[in-house]
Short mmCIF file of C-alpha atoms in Angstrom, two decimals:
data_model
loop_
_atom_site.label_atom_id
_atom_site.label_comp_id
_atom_site.label_asym_id
_atom_site.label_seq_id
_atom_site.Cartn_x
_atom_site.Cartn_y
_atom_site.Cartn_z
CA MET U 1 -51.29 -32.46 53.92
CA ASP U 2 -54.08 -32.02 51.44
CA PRO U 3 -53.82 -34.74 48.64
CA LYS U 4 -54.35 -31.94 46.03
CA ASN U 5 -51.27 -30.21 47.31
CA HIS U 6 -49.36 -33.54 46.97
CA LEU U 7 -50.35 -33.62 43.38
CA GLY U 8 -49.60 -29.95 42.69
CA ILE U 9 -46.04 -30.53 44.33
CA TYR U 10 -45.59 -33.73 42.25
CA LEU U 11 -46.61 -31.84 38.91
CA LEU U 12 -44.15 -29.01 39.74
CA LEU U 13 -41.17 -31.28 40.46
CA ILE U 14 -42.07 -33.12 37.07
CA SER U 15 -41.91 -29.78 35.28
CA LEU U 16 -38.41 -28.64 37.00
CA VAL U 17 -37.00 -32.03 36.12
CA GLY U 18 -38.09 -31.51 32.49
CA LEU U 19 -36.59 -27.88 32.56
CA PHE U 20 -33.33 -29.13 33.98
CA ALA U 21 -33.05 -32.03 31.51
CA CYS U 22 -33.61 -29.52 28.66
CA THR U 23 -31.02 -27.25 30.03
CA SER U 24 -28.48 -30.23 30.60
CA ALA U 25 -29.01 -31.63 27.16
CA ASP U 26 -28.12 -28.24 25.78
CA ASP U 27 -25.13 -27.83 28.02
CA HIS U 28 -23.75 -31.26 27.29
CA LEU U 29 -23.27 -30.54 23.53
CA PRO U 30 -19.61 -30.79 22.67
CA THR U 31 -18.41 -27.24 22.98
CA THR U 32 -15.23 -25.06 23.04
CA SER U 33 -15.49 -21.94 25.13
CA HIS U 34 -13.59 -18.63 25.99
CA PHE U 35 -14.35 -16.09 28.57
CA LEU U 36 -15.89 -12.85 27.22
CA ASP U 37 -14.61 -9.46 28.31
CA GLY U 38 -17.62 -7.41 27.06
CA VAL U 39 -20.29 -6.45 24.47
CA ASN U 40 -20.42 -3.28 22.42
CA PRO U 41 -17.57 -1.66 24.38
CA ARG U 42 -18.11 2.04 25.19
CA ASP U 43 -14.45 2.78 26.01
CA GLN U 44 -12.93 3.90 22.74
CA GLU U 45 -9.32 4.16 24.10
CA TYR U 46 -8.57 1.60 21.54
CA PRO U 47 -9.86 1.10 18.04
CA GLY U 48 -13.38 -0.36 18.46
CA GLY U 49 -12.98 -0.48 22.17
CA ARG U 50 -10.86 -3.77 21.77
CA SER U 51 -8.19 -3.58 24.39
CA ALA U 52 -5.12 -5.80 24.68
CA GLY U 53 -5.89 -9.42 25.11
CA SER U 54 -9.59 -9.16 25.15
CA MET U 55 -12.54 -10.98 23.54
CA ILE U 56 -15.38 -8.61 22.53
CA VAL U 57 -18.87 -9.32 20.93
CA TYR U 58 -20.27 -6.58 18.57
CA THR U 59 -23.89 -6.51 17.67
CA PRO U 60 -25.74 -4.22 15.35
CA ALA U 61 -26.48 -1.89 18.14
CA PHE U 62 -22.76 -1.01 18.06
CA GLY U 63 -22.83 0.32 14.54
CA ASP U 64 -22.04 -0.94 10.86
CA SER U 65 -18.69 -2.24 11.77
CA THR U 66 -16.31 -3.26 14.62
CA GLY U 67 -13.86 -0.48 13.94
CA THR U 68 -10.82 -2.58 15.17
CA ASN U 69 -7.34 -2.28 14.02
CA GLN U 70 -5.39 -5.13 12.26
CA TRP U 71 -3.97 -6.62 15.50
CA GLY U 72 -6.48 -9.21 15.95
CA THR U 73 -9.01 -11.80 14.67
CA GLU U 74 -12.64 -11.77 13.97
CA ALA U 75 -15.45 -14.32 13.34
CA VAL U 76 -18.72 -13.04 11.60
CA VAL U 77 -21.94 -14.92 12.91
CA GLN U 78 -25.28 -14.71 11.09
CA GLN U 79 -28.30 -16.41 12.73
CA GLY U 80 -26.06 -18.30 15.21
CA ILE U 81 -23.79 -19.78 12.60
CA VAL U 82 -20.21 -18.62 11.92
CA LEU U 83 -19.84 -17.33 8.19
CA ARG U 84 -16.30 -16.25 8.09
CA VAL U 85 -13.07 -16.15 10.22
CA GLY U 86 -10.28 -13.83 9.89
CA GLY U 87 -9.57 -10.09 9.33
CA ASN U 88 -10.66 -6.97 11.31
CA ASN U 89 -12.99 -4.01 11.20
CA SER U 90 -15.71 -6.59 9.98
CA ALA U 91 -19.04 -5.47 8.96
CA ILE U 92 -21.76 -6.47 11.43
CA PRO U 93 -24.64 -8.50 10.14
CA GLU U 94 -28.09 -7.11 10.90
CA ASP U 95 -29.22 -10.80 12.02
CA GLY U 96 -25.87 -11.54 13.61
CA TRP U 97 -22.71 -10.27 15.37
CA VAL U 98 -19.10 -10.32 15.31
CA LEU U 99 -16.74 -12.08 17.73
CA SER U 100 -13.53 -10.13 17.88
CA GLY U 101 -10.25 -10.97 19.90
CA HIS U 102 -6.83 -9.49 20.40
CA GLY U 103 -3.72 -11.48 21.63
CA GLU U 104 -4.60 -14.95 23.22
CA ALA U 105 -8.18 -14.33 22.27
CA ALA U 106 -7.37 -13.72 18.65
CA ASN U 107 -5.38 -16.92 18.70
CA TRP U 108 -8.42 -18.94 20.29
CA ILE U 109 -10.73 -17.60 17.22
CA ALA U 110 -8.25 -18.58 14.73
CA ARG U 111 -7.56 -22.00 16.29
CA GLU U 112 -11.09 -23.05 17.58
CA VAL U 113 -13.74 -21.19 15.50
CA HIS U 114 -14.55 -22.28 11.81
CA PRO U 115 -17.24 -21.44 9.26
CA GLY U 116 -20.42 -23.52 9.92
CA MET U 117 -19.83 -23.59 13.54
CA ALA U 118 -22.92 -22.98 15.60
CA ILE U 119 -21.90 -20.31 18.19
CA ARG U 120 -23.55 -18.37 21.12
CA TYR U 121 -22.58 -16.17 23.86
CA ASP U 122 -23.93 -15.05 27.43
CA GLN U 123 -22.59 -12.41 29.75
CA ASP U 124 -19.54 -14.49 30.76
CA SER U 125 -18.43 -16.51 27.81
CA VAL U 126 -18.69 -17.47 24.21
CA TYR U 127 -19.39 -21.13 23.31
CA GLY U 128 -18.85 -22.72 20.00
CA GLU U 129 -20.49 -26.04 19.21
CA THR U 130 -18.00 -28.82 17.94
CA GLY U 131 -20.51 -31.65 17.47
CA PRO U 132 -21.32 -33.61 14.28
CA ALA U 133 -23.80 -30.69 12.94
CA SER U 134 -21.05 -28.14 13.15
CA ARG U 135 -18.43 -30.23 11.65
CA GLU U 136 -20.92 -31.29 8.62
CA ARG U 137 -21.58 -27.71 7.88
CA TYR U 138 -17.76 -27.06 8.02
CA VAL U 139 -17.36 -29.66 5.37
CA HIS U 140 -19.92 -28.12 3.09
CA PHE U 141 -17.98 -24.75 3.47
CA LEU U 142 -14.67 -26.06 2.67
CA LEU U 143 -16.14 -27.97 -0.52
CA ASP U 144 -18.09 -24.98 -1.64
CA HIS U 145 -15.36 -22.39 -1.22
CA PRO U 146 -12.16 -23.86 -2.72
CA TYR U 147 -9.05 -22.02 -2.12
CA GLY U 148 -6.77 -21.62 -5.20
CA GLN U 149 -6.74 -24.42 -7.71
CA PRO U 150 -7.17 -27.58 -5.53
CA ASP U 151 -7.17 -31.36 -6.36
CA ASP U 152 -10.81 -32.15 -7.32
CA VAL U 153 -10.07 -35.83 -6.57
CA LYS U 154 -9.91 -34.89 -2.88
CA ARG U 155 -13.18 -32.99 -3.34
CA ASP U 156 -14.99 -35.93 -4.81
CA GLU U 157 -13.82 -38.41 -2.33
CA SER U 158 -14.87 -36.07 0.58
CA ASN U 159 -18.24 -35.64 -1.01
CA ARG U 160 -18.56 -39.45 -1.28
CA LEU U 161 -17.76 -39.97 2.43
CA LEU U 162 -20.11 -37.16 3.44
CA ARG U 163 -23.07 -38.90 1.54
CA GLN U 164 -22.20 -42.14 3.27
CA TYR U 165 -22.28 -40.44 6.81
CA GLN U 166 -25.62 -38.73 5.94
CA THR U 167 -26.98 -42.26 5.42
CA THR U 168 -25.38 -44.08 8.19
CA ARG U 169 -24.62 -41.29 10.71
CA ASP U 170 -21.16 -42.85 11.38
CA VAL U 171 -19.07 -40.07 12.73
CA ILE U 172 -15.86 -41.74 11.48
CA LEU U 173 -17.07 -41.14 7.99
CA LEU U 174 -17.76 -37.67 8.85
CA ASP U 175 -14.47 -37.15 10.35
CA SER U 176 -12.68 -38.61 7.20
CA SER U 177 -14.88 -36.50 4.91
CA LEU U 178 -13.65 -33.45 6.93
CA HIS U 179 -10.07 -34.53 6.82
CA LEU U 180 -10.31 -34.72 2.89
CA ALA U 181 -11.99 -31.53 2.67
CA LEU U 182 -9.14 -29.79 4.53
CA ASP U 183 -6.83 -31.55 2.23
CA TYR U 184 -8.78 -30.35 -0.84
CA GLN U 185 -8.18 -26.75 0.55
CA TYR U 186 -4.53 -27.35 1.20
CA SER U 187 -3.79 -28.71 -2.46
CA GLY U 188 -5.00 -25.17 -3.68
CA ALA U 189 -2.07 -23.49 -2.25
CA LEU U 190 0.81 -22.72 -4.71
CA PRO U 191 4.19 -24.60 -4.49
CA TYR U 192 6.76 -22.44 -3.05
CA PHE U 193 10.21 -22.25 -4.46
CA GLY U 194 11.95 -19.57 -2.28
CA ILE U 195 13.61 -20.15 1.15
CA HIS U 196 11.93 -22.31 3.68
CA GLY U 197 13.29 -21.51 7.01
CA VAL U 198 12.43 -22.32 10.59
CA TRP U 199 13.59 -20.96 13.89
CA TRP U 200 14.37 -23.86 16.14
CA ASP U 201 14.36 -23.75 20.12
CA ILE U 202 16.42 -26.91 20.46
CA ARG U 203 15.15 -29.41 22.84
CA ASP U 204 16.94 -32.42 22.00
CA LEU U 205 19.38 -33.58 24.66
CA ASP U 206 21.36 -36.03 22.58
CA SER U 207 22.81 -36.50 19.20
CA ALA U 208 20.38 -39.24 18.23
CA SER U 209 17.23 -37.02 18.83
CA MET U 210 18.79 -34.12 17.10
CA ARG U 211 19.40 -36.22 14.01
CA GLN U 212 15.93 -37.31 13.96
CA SER U 213 14.81 -33.83 14.07
CA VAL U 214 16.98 -32.66 11.23
CA ILE U 215 15.55 -35.68 9.25
CA HIS U 216 12.01 -34.61 9.95
CA MET U 217 12.79 -31.15 8.81
CA VAL U 218 14.58 -32.03 5.51
CA GLY U 219 11.57 -34.54 4.82
CA LEU U 220 9.09 -31.72 5.22
CA GLY U 221 11.03 -29.44 3.19
CA ILE U 222 12.80 -27.07 5.31
CA GLN U 223 15.98 -25.75 3.84
CA VAL U 224 17.47 -23.38 6.46
CA VAL U 225 17.30 -23.94 10.13
CA PHE U 226 18.06 -21.06 12.56
CA PRO U 227 18.81 -22.82 15.99
CA GLN U 228 18.61 -20.44 19.10
CA VAL U 229 22.44 -20.69 19.95
CA ILE U 230 22.84 -17.77 22.54
CA PHE U 231 19.95 -16.91 24.77
CA ASN U 232 18.82 -16.32 28.39
CA GLY U 233 22.50 -15.70 29.31
CA TYR U 234 23.70 -19.04 27.97
CA ALA U 235 25.20 -20.67 24.90
CA ILE U 236 24.14 -23.94 23.86
CA TYR U 237 27.88 -24.93 22.87
CA PRO U 238 30.73 -25.24 25.46
CA ASP U 239 33.70 -22.63 26.19
CA ALA U 240 31.77 -19.75 24.48
CA ASP U 241 33.08 -17.21 27.24
CA PRO U 242 33.87 -17.58 30.90
CA ASP U 243 30.89 -15.24 31.46
CA LEU U 244 28.65 -17.03 29.12
CA PRO U 245 28.32 -20.69 30.33
CA GLN U 246 26.92 -23.67 28.42
CA ASP U 247 23.19 -24.14 28.92
CA PRO U 248 23.33 -27.03 31.56
CA ARG U 249 20.71 -29.06 29.56
CA PHE U 250 23.53 -29.75 27.03
CA THR U 251 26.44 -30.46 29.46
CA GLY U 252 28.60 -33.27 28.02
CA TRP U 253 28.04 -32.61 24.33
CA ASP U 254 28.07 -29.80 21.95
CA PRO U 255 24.76 -29.32 19.93
CA LEU U 256 25.95 -26.67 17.68
CA GLY U 257 29.13 -28.75 16.61
CA TYR U 258 26.91 -31.82 15.93
CA LEU U 259 24.33 -29.87 13.96
CA MET U 260 27.04 -28.40 11.79
CA GLU U 261 28.17 -31.98 11.15
CA LEU U 262 24.68 -33.01 10.09
CA THR U 263 24.76 -30.32 7.26
CA LYS U 264 27.41 -32.34 5.67
CA GLU U 265 24.94 -35.28 5.55
CA TYR U 266 21.73 -33.58 4.74
CA PRO U 267 20.60 -30.85 2.54
CA ILE U 268 20.06 -28.19 5.12
CA SER U 269 21.95 -24.93 6.21
CA VAL U 270 22.40 -23.66 9.57
CA VAL U 271 22.43 -19.88 10.60
CA PRO U 272 22.96 -19.22 14.44
CA TRP U 273 20.30 -17.32 15.95
CA VAL U 274 21.53 -15.13 18.97
CA TRP U 275 20.07 -12.61 21.54
CA VAL U 276 22.12 -9.43 21.54
CA TYR U 277 20.76 -7.02 24.17
CA TYR U 278 18.22 -8.98 25.95
CA VAL U 279 20.14 -11.30 28.42
CA GLY U 280 17.39 -12.94 30.09
CA LYS U 281 15.55 -12.46 33.40
CA ASN U 282 17.18 -11.89 36.97
CA ASN U 283 18.80 -15.47 37.10
CA SER U 284 20.57 -15.16 33.82
CA PRO U 285 24.25 -15.68 34.15
CA LEU U 286 25.04 -12.63 32.11
CA ALA U 287 22.67 -10.42 34.29
CA GLN U 288 24.62 -11.69 37.37
CA ASN U 289 28.16 -11.47 35.89
CA LYS U 290 27.79 -7.97 34.21
CA PRO U 291 25.45 -6.15 36.35
CA ASP U 292 27.22 -2.87 35.51
CA TRP U 293 26.25 -3.32 31.84
CA LEU U 294 22.44 -3.51 32.50
CA ALA U 295 20.11 -0.93 31.19
CA THR U 296 18.16 1.06 33.77
CA SER U 297 14.42 2.11 33.28
CA ARG U 298 13.21 5.68 34.02
CA THR U 299 11.62 4.19 37.00
CA GLY U 300 15.22 3.01 38.23
CA HIS U 301 14.75 -0.65 37.64
CA HIS U 302 16.95 -3.13 35.51
CA TYR U 303 13.95 -5.15 34.85
CA SER U 304 11.39 -4.16 32.22
CA ASP U 305 7.70 -3.53 33.26
CA MET U 306 6.41 -3.53 29.67
CA GLU U 307 8.30 -6.89 29.12
CA PRO U 308 8.08 -8.36 32.60
CA GLY U 309 11.14 -9.31 34.12
CA TYR U 310 13.43 -8.91 31.02
CA HIS U 311 16.96 -7.60 31.62
CA PHE U 312 18.80 -5.83 28.70
CA PHE U 313 22.29 -4.65 28.25
CA CYS U 314 22.69 -1.00 27.79
CA PRO U 315 23.28 -0.27 24.24
CA SER U 316 25.43 2.75 25.16
CA GLU U 317 27.91 0.52 26.88
CA GLN U 318 31.00 -0.02 24.52
CA ALA U 319 32.20 -3.08 26.54
CA VAL U 320 28.96 -4.84 25.28
CA ASP U 321 29.99 -4.37 21.38
CA ASP U 322 33.47 -5.63 22.37
CA PHE U 323 32.20 -8.70 24.45
CA TRP U 324 29.81 -9.92 21.59
CA ILE U 325 32.37 -9.37 18.97
CA GLU U 326 34.80 -11.56 20.59
CA VAL U 327 32.10 -14.27 21.36
CA TYR U 328 30.90 -14.29 17.80
CA ARG U 329 34.61 -14.45 16.53
CA HIS U 330 35.21 -17.55 18.43
CA MET U 331 32.00 -19.00 17.35
CA PHE U 332 32.68 -18.19 13.67
CA GLU U 333 36.17 -19.70 13.71
CA LYS U 334 35.31 -22.81 15.73
CA TYR U 335 32.42 -23.96 13.54
CA GLY U 336 33.10 -22.43 10.18
CA ILE U 337 29.91 -20.22 10.30
CA ASP U 338 29.36 -17.71 7.47
CA ALA U 339 26.02 -16.13 8.59
CA ILE U 340 24.60 -14.99 11.76
CA GLN U 341 20.90 -13.87 12.82
CA LEU U 342 20.79 -11.07 15.55
CA ASP U 343 17.77 -10.85 17.58
CA TYR U 344 16.88 -8.49 20.26
CA ILE U 345 19.00 -5.88 18.64
CA ARG U 346 16.95 -3.18 20.30
CA TYR U 347 16.11 -1.39 23.45
CA PRO U 348 13.38 -2.73 25.75
CA VAL U 349 9.92 -1.73 24.93
CA SER U 350 10.00 2.11 25.46
CA ILE U 351 6.24 3.09 25.51
CA PRO U 352 4.88 4.52 27.46
CA TRP U 353 7.77 6.91 27.81
CA GLU U 354 7.37 6.99 31.65
CA GLN U 355 8.54 3.49 31.76
CA ASP U 356 11.31 3.74 28.78
CA PHE U 357 15.07 3.03 28.78
CA CYS U 358 18.13 3.77 29.43
CA TYR U 359 18.74 6.09 32.22
CA CYS U 360 21.93 4.47 33.69
CA ASP U 361 24.70 6.75 34.79
CA ARG U 362 26.60 6.27 31.45
CA CYS U 363 23.66 7.21 29.35
CA THR U 364 22.57 10.23 31.38
CA GLY U 365 26.17 11.41 31.62
CA LEU U 366 26.90 11.00 27.86
CA PHE U 367 23.66 12.79 26.87
CA LYS U 368 24.14 15.60 29.51
CA LYS U 369 27.71 16.20 28.29
CA GLU U 370 26.53 16.74 24.67
CA PHE U 371 23.22 18.32 25.38
CA GLY U 372 23.63 19.93 28.65
CA VAL U 373 20.41 18.24 30.01
CA ASP U 374 19.74 15.29 32.31
CA PRO U 375 17.60 13.00 30.05
CA SER U 376 15.55 11.89 33.06
CA LEU U 377 14.20 15.41 33.20
CA VAL U 378 13.29 15.45 29.52
CA THR U 379 9.64 14.65 28.40
CA PRO U 380 7.80 14.60 25.11
CA SER U 381 6.34 17.91 25.96
CA ASP U 382 9.89 19.46 25.00
CA SER U 383 9.63 18.04 21.47
CA THR U 384 13.08 19.26 20.35
CA MET U 385 15.11 17.82 23.36
CA TRP U 386 12.84 14.68 23.31
CA ALA U 387 13.84 14.21 19.68
CA ASN U 388 17.38 14.39 20.72
CA TRP U 389 17.15 11.92 23.30
CA ASN U 390 15.47 9.43 20.89
CA ASN U 391 18.04 9.99 18.38
CA TYR U 392 20.85 9.47 20.84
CA ARG U 393 19.33 5.91 21.69
CA ILE U 394 18.84 5.15 17.97
CA GLN U 395 22.60 6.07 17.41
CA GLN U 396 23.72 3.56 20.19
CA ILE U 397 21.95 0.55 18.39
CA ASN U 398 23.23 1.84 15.02
CA ARG U 399 26.88 1.94 16.39
CA MET U 400 26.72 -1.76 17.52
CA VAL U 401 25.40 -2.85 14.12
CA ARG U 402 28.27 -0.79 12.45
CA HIS U 403 30.76 -2.34 14.64
CA LEU U 404 29.69 -5.91 13.99
CA HIS U 405 29.76 -5.38 10.06
CA GLU U 406 33.27 -3.62 10.54
CA ALA U 407 34.53 -6.67 12.64
CA PHE U 408 32.81 -9.29 10.25
CA PRO U 409 32.70 -7.94 6.59
CA GLN U 410 32.72 -11.47 5.22
CA ILE U 411 29.82 -12.83 7.48
CA ARG U 412 26.14 -12.26 6.38
CA ILE U 413 24.44 -10.49 9.00
CA GLY U 414 20.69 -10.97 9.37
CA VAL U 415 18.33 -9.11 11.77
CA ASP U 416 15.10 -10.05 13.20
CA VAL U 417 13.06 -6.60 13.36
CA PHE U 418 9.67 -5.27 13.94
CA PRO U 419 7.94 -4.73 10.47
CA ASP U 420 6.94 -1.06 10.62
CA ARG U 421 10.08 1.40 10.62
CA GLU U 422 8.16 4.22 12.49
CA SER U 423 6.72 2.02 15.25
CA SER U 424 10.02 0.24 15.52
CA LEU U 425 11.85 3.54 16.08
CA VAL U 426 9.28 4.78 18.70
CA SER U 427 9.09 1.63 20.73
CA LYS U 428 12.61 -0.16 20.18
CA LYS U 429 14.81 2.55 18.76
CA GLN U 430 15.57 0.23 16.01
CA ASP U 431 16.44 1.69 12.69
CA TRP U 432 16.79 -1.42 10.57
CA PRO U 433 16.17 0.34 7.09
CA TYR U 434 19.17 2.67 7.72
CA TRP U 435 21.40 -0.43 8.71
CA ASN U 436 20.39 -1.93 5.27
CA GLU U 437 20.97 1.50 3.41
CA SER U 438 24.44 1.66 5.11
CA GLY U 439 25.39 -1.98 3.93
CA TRP U 440 25.82 -3.20 7.54
CA VAL U 441 23.14 -5.96 7.26
CA GLN U 442 22.45 -8.31 4.44
CA ALA U 443 19.44 -10.00 5.39
CA LEU U 444 16.14 -8.77 6.77
CA PHE U 445 13.74 -10.83 8.94
CA PRO U 446 10.63 -8.69 9.97
CA MET U 447 8.56 -10.54 12.36
CA SER U 448 5.06 -10.67 11.01
CA TYR U 449 3.32 -12.52 13.90
CA THR U 450 -0.28 -12.44 13.14
CA SER U 451 -3.28 -14.46 12.10
CA ASP U 452 -4.45 -11.62 9.97
CA THR U 453 -3.40 -12.26 6.40
CA ALA U 454 -3.95 -8.53 5.43
CA THR U 455 -1.26 -7.46 7.88
CA VAL U 456 1.11 -10.27 6.40
CA ARG U 457 0.50 -8.59 2.88
CA THR U 458 1.23 -5.09 4.37
CA ASP U 459 4.44 -6.15 6.01
CA ALA U 460 5.67 -8.00 3.00
CA ARG U 461 5.09 -4.91 0.64
CA TYR U 462 6.77 -2.86 3.24
CA LEU U 463 9.86 -5.16 3.41
CA LYS U 464 10.04 -5.15 -0.30
CA SER U 465 9.86 -1.29 -0.51
CA GLN U 466 12.63 -0.82 2.07
CA ALA U 467 15.29 -3.53 1.34
CA GLN U 468 18.23 -2.68 -0.89
CA PRO U 469 19.15 -4.54 -3.90
CA GLY U 470 20.84 -7.93 -3.04
CA THR U 471 19.38 -7.90 0.48
CA LEU U 472 17.73 -11.30 1.42
CA THR U 473 14.08 -10.60 2.38
CA LEU U 474 12.64 -13.28 4.61
CA LEU U 475 9.38 -12.51 6.36
CA GLY U 476 8.90 -14.14 9.85
CA LEU U 477 5.59 -16.00 10.25
CA GLY U 478 4.07 -16.85 13.53
CA PRO U 479 2.45 -20.40 13.40
CA TYR U 480 3.21 -20.38 17.30
CA LEU U 481 0.04 -18.43 17.57
CA GLN U 482 -1.52 -21.82 16.77
CA TYR U 483 -3.88 -20.34 13.99
CA ASP U 484 -5.22 -22.75 11.52
CA ALA U 485 -3.07 -24.47 8.91
CA LEU U 486 -4.89 -22.90 5.97
CA THR U 487 -4.08 -19.34 7.23
CA LEU U 488 -0.43 -20.55 7.21
CA LEU U 489 -0.64 -21.41 3.64
CA GLN U 490 -2.52 -18.28 2.55
CA GLN U 491 0.48 -16.18 4.22
CA ILE U 492 3.09 -18.16 2.29
CA ASP U 493 1.14 -17.60 -0.96
CA ILE U 494 1.21 -13.83 -0.03
CA ILE U 495 5.00 -14.16 0.33
CA SER U 496 5.29 -15.70 -3.14
CA ALA U 497 3.05 -13.24 -4.79
CA GLU U 498 5.09 -10.40 -3.13
CA ARG U 499 8.15 -11.87 -4.48
CA LEU U 500 10.17 -12.09 -1.25
CA ASP U 501 12.99 -14.29 -0.98
CA GLY U 502 11.49 -16.59 1.43
CA PHE U 503 10.05 -17.03 4.94
CA VAL U 504 11.00 -18.23 8.31
CA LEU U 505 8.53 -20.01 10.62
CA PHE U 506 8.46 -19.32 14.33
CA GLU U 507 9.13 -21.94 15.53
CA TRP U 508 9.81 -25.67 14.88
CA ASN U 509 8.34 -26.91 18.02
CA SER U 510 5.11 -24.99 17.47
CA LEU U 511 4.28 -26.51 14.06
CA THR U 512 1.23 -28.95 14.68
CA PRO U 513 0.91 -31.97 12.67
CA GLU U 514 -1.97 -30.48 10.84
CA MET U 515 0.37 -27.65 9.77
CA LYS U 516 3.00 -30.03 8.66
CA ARG U 517 0.42 -32.05 6.57
CA ALA U 518 -0.78 -28.78 5.21
CA LEU U 519 2.69 -27.68 4.18
CA LYS U 520 3.40 -31.07 2.56
CA ILE U 521 0.23 -31.14 0.55
CA GLY U 522 0.56 -27.35 -0.35
CA PRO U 523 3.59 -25.22 -0.76
CA PHE U 524 6.11 -28.00 0.01
CA ARG U 525 4.63 -30.52 -2.29
CA TYR U 526 7.68 -31.03 -4.50
CA TYR U 527 10.23 -31.31 -1.59
#
């Protein structure tokens, strides 16, 4: 081969090595990433074209703003740096873009993306740089944008450590500075003196570990715990009912009984959290023991398509009312319980209407007897008869709530509900304001599970406007979504500002160490 050709190949190899080295160096920056579903979507079936569970990038070519609804989270990016995280329908910067997520994608943004982060995207994914440069910019943002009325001592110490880092480049100093900058933000949250509640999916398998969990809760500032007592066709305690066996994880001891004993030692109250119509999936003992009570979809299935695999009891079955009344009566008498929280007191998700519930022989027979029409033949195009069919189903849930109140007038009945009455009626046939107006329930727990603080404010105000005098108003918050700790504190501040009676966190096992630290520095500081 010609020596000149050797030289040309050699130089080409060097240039390629250099190119790959540059690419590698860039690729090996510490990053967090998420797949991308699209850029500037044209399909407008959903607001802004952001469909369920999707991650979308909006550039100035899309328009002035994203046009999204409140069910998500967005990050505004300018010149490759995140300016703001949170909210929806964001203005799109001329020299930037907006990252917008729904569902798990929204949770990823809330959890992983922060102001000051260098961020980029390609056709497949979005990448956020997590290295020192991004963390240093984050410290500056936290110190320059205080929340509330924070502790200046924390700010000054964070600044001192940041200056040392800038001299030494010791990342331990940077991380310590960031830790204090976050504490500076948390300290700006108002102390909260309303009810601090938490739902609890008990995973302790012996009394010693349960005691430690309760001590941990009390030390944090939790005042009321709502343990999951009846769920998935099981009870956590023994001898609930022959058709409602004890969860095999707890065989040999009584978690509810022991928890009630702990309330005599520690300043914490217990309110059992029970599932009503949802009885678990196909392997649920209740689904297997009571197949004649199961609801049937318009497509002929017992299981729900919209809530995959879920099996519900039919609300029109009077025997369901009688069964739960006897189960609850036994629980109240055995454990001296004076309050209960009802969950899944609703139909399965019944939109779209082609997959709604319930079309069992009992429902179709009762409706046809009253209205002369088989409901499986009724569609929304017949607005009058469709309204009759919806009202029939709403009345079945109303009957159950009334029966429970009549059976236990001395028990404070609380209900987990969807925050907006209209959407709750359409999707779940759940008319919780009517239950409250009728005096059947005394505590309302709308589930405001979102990282969007504006939505929490809307839900809090709606709850306040609908609740009757004397009703306990406690908004359910969703830290299980794993949004950042400051967002949780901001949501609690909203609950305080709207003068609700308190909040309940879903759920104890989902609270991160960072969230617990933020709660103790901020709203729980005096507990």
